[in-house]
JSON list of C-alpha atoms in Angstrom, two decimals:
[
{"chain": "A", "resi": 23, "resn": "MET", "atom": "CA", "xyz": [126.75, -40.84, -30.79]},
{"chain": "A", "resi": 24, "resn": "LEU", "atom": "CA", "xyz": [127.32, -38.01, -28.33]},
{"chain": "A", "resi": 25, "resn": "ILE", "atom": "CA", "xyz": [127.44, -38.95, -24.64]},
{"chain": "A", "resi": 26, "resn": "ARG", "atom": "CA", "xyz": [126.53, -36.10, -22.29]},
{"chain": "A", "resi": 27, "resn": "ILE", "atom": "CA", "xyz": [127.48, -36.12, -18.62]},
{"chain": "A", "resi": 28, "resn": "VAL", "atom": "CA", "xyz": [126.26, -33.42, -16.22]},
{"chain": "A", "resi": 29, "resn": "ARG", "atom": "CA", "xyz": [127.34, -33.55, -12.56]},
{"chain": "A", "resi": 30, "resn": "MET", "atom": "CA", "xyz": [125.19, -31.51, -10.20]},
{"chain": "A", "resi": 31, "resn": "THR", "atom": "CA", "xyz": [125.66, -30.80, -6.50]},
{"chain": "A", "resi": 32, "resn": "PHE", "atom": "CA", "xyz": [122.48, -29.78, -4.72]},
{"chain": "A", "resi": 33, "resn": "VAL", "atom": "CA", "xyz": [121.77, -28.13, -1.41]},
{"chain": "A", "resi": 34, "resn": "PRO", "atom": "CA", "xyz": [121.05, -31.26, 0.67]},
{"chain": "A", "resi": 35, "resn": "GLU", "atom": "CA", "xyz": [117.60, -30.03, 1.69]},
{"chain": "A", "resi": 36, "resn": "LYS", "atom": "CA", "xyz": [116.69, -29.48, -2.00]},
{"chain": "A", "resi": 37, "resn": "VAL", "atom": "CA", "xyz": [117.36, -33.03, -3.25]},
{"chain": "A", "resi": 38, "resn": "GLY", "atom": "CA", "xyz": [113.67, -33.94, -2.98]},
{"chain": "A", "resi": 39, "resn": "GLU", "atom": "CA", "xyz": [112.71, -30.94, -5.12]},
{"chain": "A", "resi": 40, "resn": "PHE", "atom": "CA", "xyz": [115.26, -31.94, -7.76]},
{"chain": "A", "resi": 41, "resn": "LEU", "atom": "CA", "xyz": [114.00, -35.53, -7.83]},
{"chain": "A", "resi": 42, "resn": "ALA", "atom": "CA", "xyz": [110.44, -34.27, -8.33]},
{"chain": "A", "resi": 43, "resn": "ILE", "atom": "CA", "xyz": [111.56, -32.07, -11.23]},
{"chain": "A", "resi": 44, "resn": "PHE", "atom": "CA", "xyz": [113.43, -34.98, -12.81]},
{"chain": "A", "resi": 45, "resn": "GLU", "atom": "CA", "xyz": [110.41, -37.26, -12.37]},
{"chain": "A", "resi": 46, "resn": "GLN", "atom": "CA", "xyz": [108.19, -34.71, -14.14]},
{"chain": "A", "resi": 47, "resn": "SER", "atom": "CA", "xyz": [110.55, -34.19, -17.08]},
{"chain": "A", "resi": 48, "resn": "LYS", "atom": "CA", "xyz": [112.46, -37.45, -17.63]},
{"chain": "A", "resi": 49, "resn": "ARG", "atom": "CA", "xyz": [110.01, -39.03, -20.09]},
{"chain": "A", "resi": 50, "resn": "GLN", "atom": "CA", "xyz": [109.75, -35.82, -22.11]},
{"chain": "A", "resi": 51, "resn": "ILE", "atom": "CA", "xyz": [113.55, -35.52, -22.26]},
{"chain": "A", "resi": 52, "resn": "ARG", "atom": "CA", "xyz": [113.89, -39.15, -23.30]},
{"chain": "A", "resi": 53, "resn": "ALA", "atom": "CA", "xyz": [111.22, -38.60, -26.00]},
{"chain": "A", "resi": 54, "resn": "MET", "atom": "CA", "xyz": [113.17, -35.72, -27.56]},
{"chain": "A", "resi": 55, "resn": "LYS", "atom": "CA", "xyz": [114.21, -36.39, -31.12]},
{"chain": "A", "resi": 56, "resn": "GLY", "atom": "CA", "xyz": [117.75, -37.77, -31.10]},
{"chain": "A", "resi": 57, "resn": "CYS", "atom": "CA", "xyz": [117.80, -38.83, -27.42]},
{"chain": "A", "resi": 58, "resn": "HIS", "atom": "CA", "xyz": [118.64, -42.54, -27.24]},
{"chain": "A", "resi": 59, "resn": "HIS", "atom": "CA", "xyz": [119.34, -42.98, -23.53]},
{"chain": "A", "resi": 60, "resn": "LEU", "atom": "CA", "xyz": [118.82, -41.14, -20.24]},
{"chain": "A", "resi": 61, "resn": "GLU", "atom": "CA", "xyz": [119.99, -42.17, -16.78]},
{"chain": "A", "resi": 62, "resn": "LEU", "atom": "CA", "xyz": [120.18, -40.45, -13.42]},
{"chain": "A", "resi": 63, "resn": "TRP", "atom": "CA", "xyz": [123.00, -41.50, -11.13]},
{"chain": "A", "resi": 64, "resn": "GLN", "atom": "CA", "xyz": [123.42, -40.64, -7.45]},
{"chain": "A", "resi": 65, "resn": "ASP", "atom": "CA", "xyz": [126.89, -40.41, -5.93]},
{"chain": "A", "resi": 66, "resn": "TYR", "atom": "CA", "xyz": [127.67, -43.42, -3.78]},
{"chain": "A", "resi": 67, "resn": "THR", "atom": "CA", "xyz": [128.90, -41.43, -0.77]},
{"chain": "A", "resi": 68, "resn": "LEU", "atom": "CA", "xyz": [127.51, -37.91, -1.37]},
{"chain": "A", "resi": 69, "resn": "PRO", "atom": "CA", "xyz": [123.71, -38.23, -1.55]},
{"chain": "A", "resi": 70, "resn": "ASN", "atom": "CA", "xyz": [123.25, -34.64, -2.73]},
{"chain": "A", "resi": 71, "resn": "VAL", "atom": "CA", "xyz": [125.38, -35.18, -5.86]},
{"chain": "A", "resi": 72, "resn": "PHE", "atom": "CA", "xyz": [123.68, -36.46, -9.02]},
{"chain": "A", "resi": 73, "resn": "VAL", "atom": "CA", "xyz": [124.83, -37.09, -12.57]},
{"chain": "A", "resi": 74, "resn": "THR", "atom": "CA", "xyz": [122.73, -37.25, -15.70]},
{"chain": "A", "resi": 75, "resn": "HIS", "atom": "CA", "xyz": [124.10, -39.58, -18.35]},
{"chain": "A", "resi": 76, "resn": "SER", "atom": "CA", "xyz": [122.47, -39.26, -21.75]},
{"chain": "A", "resi": 77, "resn": "HIS", "atom": "CA", "xyz": [123.15, -40.39, -25.31]},
{"chain": "A", "resi": 78, "resn": "TRP", "atom": "CA", "xyz": [122.27, -38.13, -28.23]},
{"chain": "A", "resi": 79, "resn": "GLU", "atom": "CA", "xyz": [122.32, -38.79, -31.95]},
{"chain": "A", "resi": 80, "resn": "ASP", "atom": "CA", "xyz": [124.76, -35.89, -32.42]},
{"chain": "A", "resi": 81, "resn": "ASP", "atom": "CA", "xyz": [125.47, -32.36, -31.20]},
{"chain": "A", "resi": 82, "resn": "ASN", "atom": "CA", "xyz": [122.56, -31.01, -33.26]},
{"chain": "A", "resi": 83, "resn": "ALA", "atom": "CA", "xyz": [120.12, -33.22, -31.34]},
{"chain": "A", "resi": 84, "resn": "LEU", "atom": "CA", "xyz": [121.60, -32.13, -28.01]},
{"chain": "A", "resi": 85, "resn": "ASN", "atom": "CA", "xyz": [121.50, -28.48, -29.04]},
{"chain": "A", "resi": 86, "resn": "ASP", "atom": "CA", "xyz": [117.87, -28.81, -30.17]},
{"chain": "A", "resi": 87, "resn": "TYR", "atom": "CA", "xyz": [117.05, -30.07, -26.67]},
{"chain": "A", "resi": 88, "resn": "ARG", "atom": "CA", "xyz": [119.14, -27.33, -25.01]},
{"chain": "A", "resi": 89, "resn": "ASN", "atom": "CA", "xyz": [117.27, -24.70, -27.06]},
{"chain": "A", "resi": 90, "resn": "SER", "atom": "CA", "xyz": [113.84, -26.16, -26.29]},
{"chain": "A", "resi": 91, "resn": "GLU", "atom": "CA", "xyz": [111.16, -24.83, -23.97]},
{"chain": "A", "resi": 92, "resn": "LEU", "atom": "CA", "xyz": [111.39, -28.12, -22.04]},
{"chain": "A", "resi": 93, "resn": "PHE", "atom": "CA", "xyz": [115.06, -27.50, -21.25]},
{"chain": "A", "resi": 94, "resn": "ARG", "atom": "CA", "xyz": [114.52, -23.83, -20.36]},
{"chain": "A", "resi": 95, "resn": "ASN", "atom": "CA", "xyz": [111.69, -24.70, -17.94]},
{"chain": "A", "resi": 96, "resn": "THR", "atom": "CA", "xyz": [113.48, -27.67, -16.39]},
{"chain": "A", "resi": 97, "resn": "TRP", "atom": "CA", "xyz": [116.84, -25.93, -16.05]},
{"chain": "A", "resi": 98, "resn": "SER", "atom": "CA", "xyz": [115.36, -22.76, -14.56]},
{"chain": "A", "resi": 99, "resn": "LYS", "atom": "CA", "xyz": [113.75, -24.83, -11.78]},
{"chain": "A", "resi": 100, "resn": "THR", "atom": "CA", "xyz": [116.86, -26.98, -11.27]},
{"chain": "A", "resi": 101, "resn": "LYS", "atom": "CA", "xyz": [119.66, -24.41, -11.19]},
{"chain": "A", "resi": 102, "resn": "VAL", "atom": "CA", "xyz": [118.25, -22.58, -8.17]},
{"chain": "A", "resi": 103, "resn": "LEU", "atom": "CA", "xyz": [118.73, -25.78, -6.14]},
{"chain": "A", "resi": 104, "resn": "PHE", "atom": "CA", "xyz": [122.51, -26.03, -6.70]},
{"chain": "A", "resi": 105, "resn": "ALA", "atom": "CA", "xyz": [125.04, -25.86, -3.90]},
{"chain": "A", "resi": 106, "resn": "ASP", "atom": "CA", "xyz": [127.90, -25.71, -6.41]},
{"chain": "A", "resi": 107, "resn": "LYS", "atom": "CA", "xyz": [128.43, -24.99, -10.09]},
{"chain": "A", "resi": 108, "resn": "PRO", "atom": "CA", "xyz": [127.47, -27.96, -12.30]},
{"chain": "A", "resi": 109, "resn": "VAL", "atom": "CA", "xyz": [130.08, -29.67, -14.46]},
{"chain": "A", "resi": 110, "resn": "ALA", "atom": "CA", "xyz": [129.04, -30.78, -17.94]},
{"chain": "A", "resi": 111, "resn": "PHE", "atom": "CA", "xyz": [130.93, -32.38, -20.80]},
{"chain": "A", "resi": 112, "resn": "SER", "atom": "CA", "xyz": [130.31, -34.29, -23.99]},
{"chain": "A", "resi": 113, "resn": "SER", "atom": "CA", "xyz": [132.22, -37.38, -25.10]},
{"chain": "A", "resi": 114, "resn": "LYS", "atom": "CA", "xyz": [132.06, -40.22, -27.56]},
{"chain": "A", "resi": 115, "resn": "SER", "atom": "CA", "xyz": [132.78, -43.86, -26.98]},
{"chain": "A", "resi": 116, "resn": "SER", "atom": "CA", "xyz": [136.31, -44.77, -27.95]},
{"chain": "A", "resi": 117, "resn": "GLU", "atom": "CA", "xyz": [136.48, -48.40, -26.95]},
{"chain": "A", "resi": 118, "resn": "ILE", "atom": "CA", "xyz": [134.36, -50.93, -25.12]},
{"chain": "A", "resi": 119, "resn": "VAL", "atom": "CA", "xyz": [136.22, -53.82, -23.49]}
]
């Protein structure tokens, strides 16, 4: 299982636009083959910072999504709202306590 984390900082006035984009695309993203989990987190103290937390079957499933028309459309609308460069990384669970 591949765990994908993407931290995004938005122009404060653009948060509403981002939330609308996420609302429109979240079910389609979650329905992508190989996507097992999708969450949106909001920073506790910085309301214009959001993190997507998703679980993918493997890197092929994530790459299929990243190469999809859904991703291209969603990302093109989202990236123009950024106040800072997003930070993304992939991990796998090592231990659960």
